[in-house]
Amino acid sequence: MAPAEASALNQVQRRAVGELLRVSPVADDLGRRFEQAGFRLALVGGSVRDALLGRLGNDLDFTTDARPEQVLKILRGWADAVWEVGIAFGTVGCRKADAAGNDFQIEVTTYRSEAYDRDSRKPEVSYGDTIEEDLVRRDFTVNAMAVSLPGIEFVDPHNGLEDLARRVLRTPGTPQESFSDDPLRMMRAARFAAQLDFDVAPEVVAAMTEMADRISIVSAERVRDELNKLVCGAYPRKGLQLLVDTGLADRVLPELPALRLERDEHHRHKDVYEHTLTVLEQAIALEESGPDPVLRLAALLHDIGKPKTRRFEPDGRVSFHHHEVVGAKLTKARMTKLKYPNDEVKAVSRLVELHLRFHGYGSGEWTDSAVRRYVRDAGPLLERLHKLTRSDCTTRNKKKAAALARTYDSLEARIAQLKEQEELDAIRPDLDGNEIMEILGVPAGPVVGKAYKHLLELRLENGPMAHDEAVAALKEWWAGQR
């Protein structure tokens, strides 16, 4: 091993000692209970990896030779709470507080081996008898390490520690066998690249490319969860590029590789694919309190309507008229297919639809009416729309970028100014439905809705009206209707 690699290895080992000492009272106590019952217990997988990276949290994963019913018996009376949600797959969960009051979320899984047949979306689970059996079935070598308890013995049959020091993802066995057992591991490779900034070994990339079609047997929900974790990682560009380069994106998010539009010397336009990845990174830089999946997905999908709307104009320019409208429909369709919650589908689609609204107001001389409509249309998504719009500027022309930023600064100042004068966050007509019915002498029905909409348009156009003015405007409208 090279000196630099040896030094990196020593660093991860030192970090691991500190992290494991922090959780050792709970882990050792649990290990002794399993030992006294005649079973083996080990901290395993992501918990060991994160300890070695110095980022171990309070979620701890263990593996054991005890069967789930025996695990339940050991945990009851020791844990503060026990749940059996994953028991069909050999996993029992519990919560345990240490002497300092720190809560640990613990999962204990029986040694197991799981695999898909060619057509199944669900794994077949069988239990193993040794930790070596369990570790060889794991997705990557950096997740195939364990620490036996209570004696704290390091178990690393696949050299995961060296791979961790090198920051590389390899599989314990051949990648073909691993991805055949569970095709979702191909998505996990991209996800870990995005979360940890790891490189994926060439043979693993080759297997992902060769076996990309295999992802089709995995449920949309599991694919969605991995995609979400990838997009919310610290380095999503790295994971997304891997999905595109291996062809996995063609199966799970085809709108992304479709952005790699062909260009020629006569019809020049921005590289939409690279632009999209840059917009995503710029949106991340504007986040204020951790990853915002709605903002990140909107940034990733904001231009997916461009391939369907591209037109070559007579003067040599390339246009993408109404790509935001087409993109919103494509966003809704893709997110629905991936089983995203309805509220997230609605929010991301709306941001995609609105992302060009700012540019429709020319030089930035916003009227009060335009500001009100902008705020009304964005609704609770306004702050995200601010971030998305600012992120969408990727020009290398510093003068142009500065001008756009100043223009948007001006818009935000106008919004703040009007918010002080009016209730922009809850714009509504100056008369409610009951008042409309009473003034016009009509029952509830379509007429009231039309009158309400007319008054709302007046409110957006002219701002608040006094009660008498609103009544007069309503009567004038009603006279015209009759």
C-alpha atoms as one frame of an Amber mdcrd trajectory, in Angstrom:
protein
   0.000   0.000   0.000   1.248   3.450  -0.900   2.180   5.812   1.980  -0.726
   8.156   1.185  -3.193   5.265   1.251  -1.720   3.984   4.535  -2.108   7.450
   6.047  -5.742   7.637   4.884  -6.347   4.199   6.372  -4.950   5.287   9.736
  -7.196   8.348   9.701 -10.384   6.368   9.134  -9.384   3.889  11.831  -8.824
   6.687  14.341 -12.184   8.254  13.477 -13.879   4.890  13.908 -12.492   4.407
  17.403 -13.899   7.750  18.524 -17.310   7.104  16.983 -17.589   3.578  18.358
 -16.598   4.695  21.843 -19.470   7.168  21.744 -22.083   4.465  21.156 -20.273
   1.661  22.998 -22.350   1.684  26.232 -25.543   0.846  24.315 -23.818  -1.382
  21.751 -21.800  -3.308  24.339 -24.814  -3.776  26.573 -26.821  -5.193  23.667
 -23.895  -7.384  22.602 -23.661  -8.893  26.096 -27.368  -9.701  26.097 -27.037
 -11.602  22.820 -23.887 -13.349  24.071 -25.624 -14.439  27.271 -28.476 -15.851
  25.183 -25.973 -17.877  23.129 -25.980 -15.709  19.994 -23.549 -13.457  18.137
 -24.115  -9.763  17.427 -22.199  -7.259  15.271 -22.518  -3.642  14.261 -22.664
  -3.820  10.493 -22.974  -2.134   7.091 -23.640   1.578   6.873 -23.134   2.032
  10.611 -19.547   0.752  10.401 -18.910   2.743   7.216 -20.212   5.949   8.776
 -18.196   5.335  11.957 -15.083   5.047   9.819 -16.024   8.290   8.049 -16.608
  10.058  11.375 -20.295  10.619  10.694 -22.051   7.913  12.694 -25.435   9.095
  13.931 -27.836   7.524  16.399 -29.277   5.028  13.893 -27.448   1.732  14.440
 -27.647  -1.425  12.314 -26.743  -4.822  13.767 -26.670  -8.344  12.398 -27.011
 -11.615  14.317 -27.349 -15.376  13.957 -30.470 -15.246  16.166 -33.760 -15.670
  14.335 -36.296 -12.804  14.455 -38.431 -14.416  17.180 -35.316 -14.842  19.328
 -34.279 -11.242  18.659 -37.697 -10.079  19.858 -37.299 -12.020  23.056 -33.881
 -10.462  23.752 -34.959  -6.894  22.965 -38.157  -6.926  24.998 -37.447  -5.792
  28.508 -34.253  -4.038  27.389 -35.426  -1.583  24.741 -37.709   1.352  25.491
 -39.868   0.424  22.480 -39.865  -2.455  19.994 -41.472  -2.721  16.542 -41.876
  -5.568  14.079 -42.495  -3.727  10.799 -39.647  -5.494   8.961 -39.831  -8.856
  10.669 -40.898 -10.616   7.454 -37.469  -9.685   6.072 -35.663 -10.682   9.274
 -35.436  -7.207  10.830 -36.607  -6.116  14.283 -36.427  -2.464  15.306 -36.251
  -0.796  18.694 -35.455   2.429  20.507 -33.059   2.679  23.442 -31.925   5.696
  25.449 -28.472   5.708  27.057 -27.603   7.077  30.497 -27.100  10.559  29.043
 -30.588  10.541  27.525 -29.466  10.062  23.905 -32.010   8.090  21.889 -30.691
   5.359  19.599 -32.807   3.884  16.803 -31.662   0.286  16.418 -32.326  -2.388
  13.808 -31.238  -5.984  14.334 -31.328  -8.225  11.259 -30.760 -11.962  11.122
 -27.912 -13.110   8.858 -29.596 -13.430   5.531 -29.303 -13.926   1.816 -31.804
 -12.370  -0.557 -32.216 -12.510  -4.313 -34.690 -11.704  -7.060 -35.781 -14.198
  -9.664 -35.928 -12.876 -13.218 -39.434 -11.423 -12.948 -40.071 -10.716  -9.253
 -40.183  -7.246  -7.727 -39.802  -8.650  -4.203 -36.744 -10.394  -2.748 -36.856
 -13.961  -1.526 -35.343 -14.079   1.967 -33.434 -16.969   3.480 -31.422 -16.914
   6.690 -27.711 -17.671   6.977 -25.586 -19.030   9.801 -22.345 -17.020   9.580
 -21.469 -13.372   9.398 -19.267 -14.090   6.363 -22.368 -15.348   4.515 -24.164
 -12.164   5.476 -21.362  -9.803   4.452 -20.780 -11.325   1.017 -24.410 -10.599
   0.060 -24.043  -6.875   0.832 -24.046  -4.303  -1.934 -20.545  -2.792  -1.692
 -17.354  -3.633   0.150 -17.528  -0.385   2.163 -20.863  -1.679   3.498 -19.561
  -5.224   4.034 -17.614  -4.556   7.231 -18.684  -5.432  10.763 -17.618  -4.986
  14.375 -18.364  -8.024  16.559 -19.668  -7.262  20.038 -19.127  -7.066  22.931
 -15.420  -7.679  22.259 -15.122  -5.091  19.444 -13.469  -7.298  16.822 -13.212
  -5.813  13.318 -14.473  -8.087  10.516 -13.523  -7.101   6.945 -13.284 -10.099
   4.597 -13.598  -8.005   1.398 -11.077  -5.220   2.109 -13.787  -2.613   2.567
 -11.514  -0.529   4.782  -8.993  -0.070   1.970 -11.773   0.813  -0.483 -13.103
   3.334   2.018  -9.680   4.948   2.303  -9.459   5.080  -1.505 -13.054   6.338
  -1.720 -14.087   3.728  -4.262 -17.188   1.547  -4.601 -16.663  -2.125  -5.411
 -18.891  -5.161  -4.837 -17.891  -8.047  -2.499 -18.467 -10.597  -5.284 -18.754
  -9.900  -8.988 -20.936  -6.882  -9.776 -22.971  -9.043 -12.184 -23.915 -11.414
  -9.360 -24.642  -8.529  -7.006 -26.875  -6.646  -9.448 -28.631  -9.829 -10.489
 -29.472 -10.496  -6.825 -30.816  -6.961  -6.360 -30.893  -4.615  -9.366 -31.610
  -1.637  -7.108 -27.945  -1.795  -6.100 -27.143  -0.114  -9.412 -29.167   2.897
  -8.253 -27.444   2.698  -4.872 -24.053   2.963  -6.562 -25.106   6.294  -8.037
 -26.665   7.345  -4.749 -23.508   6.620  -2.719 -21.421   8.447  -5.318 -23.698
  11.472  -4.791 -23.798  11.220  -1.008 -20.174  10.334  -0.267 -18.325  11.691
  -3.317 -16.952   8.198  -4.012 -15.773   6.918  -7.390 -17.371   3.775  -8.792
 -14.938   1.050  -9.863 -14.722   0.574 -13.665 -15.971  -3.022 -13.507 -18.986
  -1.874 -11.526 -19.771   0.860 -14.072 -19.440  -1.707 -16.856 -21.885  -4.059
 -15.122 -24.353  -1.229 -14.536 -24.232  -0.391 -18.238 -24.582  -4.025 -19.248
 -27.460  -4.744 -16.856 -29.375  -1.441 -16.904 -32.521  -3.145 -18.245 -32.631
  -5.245 -15.067 -33.829  -2.201 -13.106 -37.270  -2.641 -14.697 -38.219  -5.380
 -12.217 -37.744  -3.075  -9.217 -40.814  -1.271  -7.890 -41.258   2.419  -8.686
 -41.343   3.233  -4.967 -37.872   1.776  -4.337 -36.432   3.523  -7.393 -38.007
   6.798  -6.253 -36.502   6.497  -2.782 -33.000   5.961  -4.179 -33.431   8.830
  -6.646 -34.549  11.116  -3.832 -31.524  10.228  -1.707 -29.274  10.821  -4.703
 -30.777  14.218  -5.547 -30.550  15.255  -1.887 -26.915  14.151  -1.630 -23.997
  16.549  -1.308 -22.780  15.820  -4.853 -25.876  15.014  -6.953 -24.162  15.869
 -10.250 -21.828  12.904  -9.748 -24.682  10.456  -9.210 -26.860  11.832 -11.999
 -24.025  11.691 -14.524 -23.451   8.053 -13.582 -27.133   7.265 -14.161 -27.000
   8.947 -17.573 -23.661   7.444 -18.645 -24.692   3.866 -17.751 -28.125   4.112
 -19.374 -29.987   3.695 -16.085 -31.487   7.161 -16.470 -33.041   6.050 -19.765
 -35.094   3.575 -17.716 -35.922   5.594 -14.585 -35.698   9.277 -15.624 -35.516
   9.403 -19.451 -36.240  13.135 -19.526 -32.732  13.810 -18.135 -30.612  12.165
 -20.875 -33.046  13.606 -23.432 -31.643  17.032 -22.526 -28.397  16.156 -24.324
 -29.661  17.828 -27.493 -27.590  17.573 -30.646 -26.021  20.850 -31.661 -24.305
  22.014 -34.829 -22.361  25.082 -35.882 -25.387  26.639 -37.594 -27.892  26.240
 -34.769 -26.207  27.150 -31.524 -27.841  27.027 -28.138 -26.852  26.340 -24.588
 -26.013  22.742 -23.600 -29.301  22.049 -21.836 -28.027  18.970 -19.986 -24.983
  20.742 -18.520 -27.086  23.841 -17.863 -29.544  21.723 -15.858 -26.830  20.203
 -13.662 -25.401  23.671 -13.043 -28.840  25.064 -12.126 -29.238  22.214  -9.629
 -25.889  23.007  -8.017 -26.715  26.731  -7.877 -30.091  25.987  -6.291 -28.360
  23.862  -3.656 -26.053  26.771  -2.866 -29.137  28.897  -2.043 -30.636  26.403
   0.421 -30.810  27.753   3.934 -31.633  24.761   6.150 -30.588  21.479   4.590
 -31.642  19.694   1.394 -34.972  20.792  -0.095 -36.158  17.929  -2.356 -38.910
  20.041  -3.954 -36.473  22.795  -4.967 -33.858  20.299  -6.149 -36.324  18.298
  -8.246 -37.683  21.503  -9.777 -34.147  22.571 -10.684 -33.440  19.142 -12.180
 -36.657  19.043 -14.209 -37.224  22.709 -15.049 -36.123  22.411 -18.703 -37.354
  18.907 -19.584 -39.909  20.458 -21.944 -37.164  21.763 -24.241 -36.575  18.644
 -26.376 -40.267  18.551 -27.382 -40.471  22.279 -28.109 -37.173  22.917 -29.916
 -37.607  24.806 -33.186 -34.989  26.086 -35.644 -35.898  29.640 -36.606 -35.192
  31.147 -40.068 -32.593  33.511 -38.619 -30.558  30.586 -37.226 -31.726  30.931
 -33.651 -33.188  28.017 -31.699 -36.441  28.541 -29.798 -38.181  26.544 -27.078
 -41.544  28.308 -26.936 -43.812  27.230 -24.051 -41.301  24.641 -22.839 -42.269
  25.509 -19.267 -45.868  24.424 -19.879 -44.832  21.217 -21.633 -42.207  20.626
 -18.936 -44.781  20.937 -16.159 -46.917  18.243 -17.796 -43.910  15.953 -18.278
 -42.861  16.552 -14.672 -46.278  15.597 -13.377 -46.342  12.447 -15.509 -42.841
  11.287 -14.489 -43.239  12.003 -10.779 -46.633  10.298 -10.769 -45.112   7.236
 -12.436 -42.419   7.179  -9.751 -45.160   7.291  -7.068 -44.208  10.632  -5.540
 -46.753  12.047  -3.067 -49.394  14.214  -4.736 -48.380  17.361  -2.874 -44.771
  17.028  -4.090 -45.914  16.344  -7.661 -48.087  19.447  -7.555 -45.374  21.660
  -6.039 -42.558  20.618  -8.394 -44.797  20.806 -11.482 -45.952  24.286 -10.493
 -42.384  25.524 -10.047 -41.451  24.144 -13.463 -44.457  25.932 -14.965 -43.560
  29.244 -13.288 -39.780  29.240 -13.706 -39.880  31.589 -16.734 -42.528  33.962
 -15.383 -39.925  36.458 -14.199 -38.469  36.778 -17.709 -41.868  37.683 -19.142
 -41.750  41.127 -17.589 -39.025  42.598 -19.771 -36.693  45.140 -18.245 -37.935
  44.653 -14.711 -40.225  47.709 -14.487 -42.852  45.802 -12.559 -46.305  47.268
 -12.028 -48.139  46.653  -8.778 -50.552  44.443 -10.702 -47.726  42.276 -12.081
 -46.223  41.868  -8.623 -49.551  40.831  -7.133 -50.118  38.240  -9.849 -46.593
  36.870  -9.446 -47.103  36.413  -5.715 -50.633  35.027  -6.148 -49.537  32.468
  -8.753 -46.530  31.305  -6.710 -48.508  31.071  -3.484 -46.597  29.118  -0.803
 -43.882  28.290  -3.374 -42.734  31.906  -3.666 -39.443  31.519  -1.760 -38.575
  28.411  -3.759 -39.471  30.233  -6.979 -37.076  33.026  -5.990 -34.269  30.466
  -5.584 -35.108  28.561  -8.772 -35.268  31.734 -10.881 -31.945  32.994  -9.581
 -30.360  29.561 -10.122 -31.545  29.462 -13.725 -28.983  32.091 -14.726 -25.880
  30.187 -15.895 -24.506  32.679 -18.403 -20.739  33.203 -18.408 -21.314  36.848
 -19.322 -20.721  38.498 -15.940 -22.332  41.772 -17.014 -25.505  39.991 -18.140
 -25.600  37.856 -14.968 -25.210  40.926 -12.766 -28.013  42.712 -14.649 -30.364
  39.766 -14.168 -29.507  39.589 -10.468 -30.194  43.319 -10.040 -33.514  42.968
 -11.840 -34.585  40.148  -9.569 -33.375  42.091  -6.528 -35.708  44.841  -7.682
 -38.616  42.420  -7.949 -38.041  41.074  -4.450 -37.872  44.632  -3.126 -41.189
  45.446  -4.843 -42.773  42.334  -3.294 -41.521  43.326   0.155 -42.808  46.862
  -0.310 -46.282  45.740  -1.390 -46.436  43.176   1.400 -46.083  46.011   3.880
 -49.017  47.792   2.248 -51.263  44.846   1.398 -51.866  41.254   2.445 -50.186
  39.768  -0.630 -49.952  36.283   0.866 -53.739  36.033   1.059 -55.032  38.070
  -1.843 -58.811  37.870  -2.113 -61.610  40.107  -3.425 -62.827  43.016  -1.342
 -66.255  41.314  -1.054 -66.811  37.691  -0.046 -69.375  35.264  -1.462 -72.065
  36.062   1.121 -71.782  39.790   0.455 -71.991  39.193  -3.310 -75.210  37.153
  -2.915 -76.749  39.776  -0.639 -75.883  42.750  -2.895 -76.973  41.044  -6.123
 -79.934  39.218  -4.573 -78.873  35.894  -6.100 -78.506  32.406  -4.569 -75.269
  30.425  -4.426 -74.262  29.241  -7.885 -72.159  29.994 -10.979 -73.064  33.689
 -10.960 -71.437  34.157  -7.556 -68.293  32.426  -8.793 -68.080  34.686 -11.852
 -68.621  37.793  -9.734 -65.967  36.646  -7.261 -63.469  36.075 -10.094 -64.202
  39.525 -11.539 -63.600  41.203  -8.180 -60.389  39.213  -7.716 -59.111  40.475
 -11.073 -59.912  44.051 -10.015 -58.101  43.452  -6.721 -55.017  42.159  -8.530
 -55.078  44.978 -11.048 -55.840  47.934  -8.784 -55.059  46.846  -5.238 -57.452
  47.077  -2.276 -60.719  49.009  -2.734 -62.917  50.602  -0.106 -66.175  48.751
   0.590 -68.337  51.292  -1.258 -66.008  51.182  -4.282 -66.176  47.397  -4.363
 -69.983  47.440  -4.160 -70.144  49.960  -7.020 -67.760  47.877  -9.135 -69.825
  44.737  -8.489 -73.071  46.475  -9.496 -71.463  47.888 -12.633 -70.292  44.379
 -13.609 -73.747  42.925 -12.862 -75.453  45.559 -15.027 -73.179  44.594 -17.892
 -73.968  40.898 -17.410 -77.728  41.524 -17.515
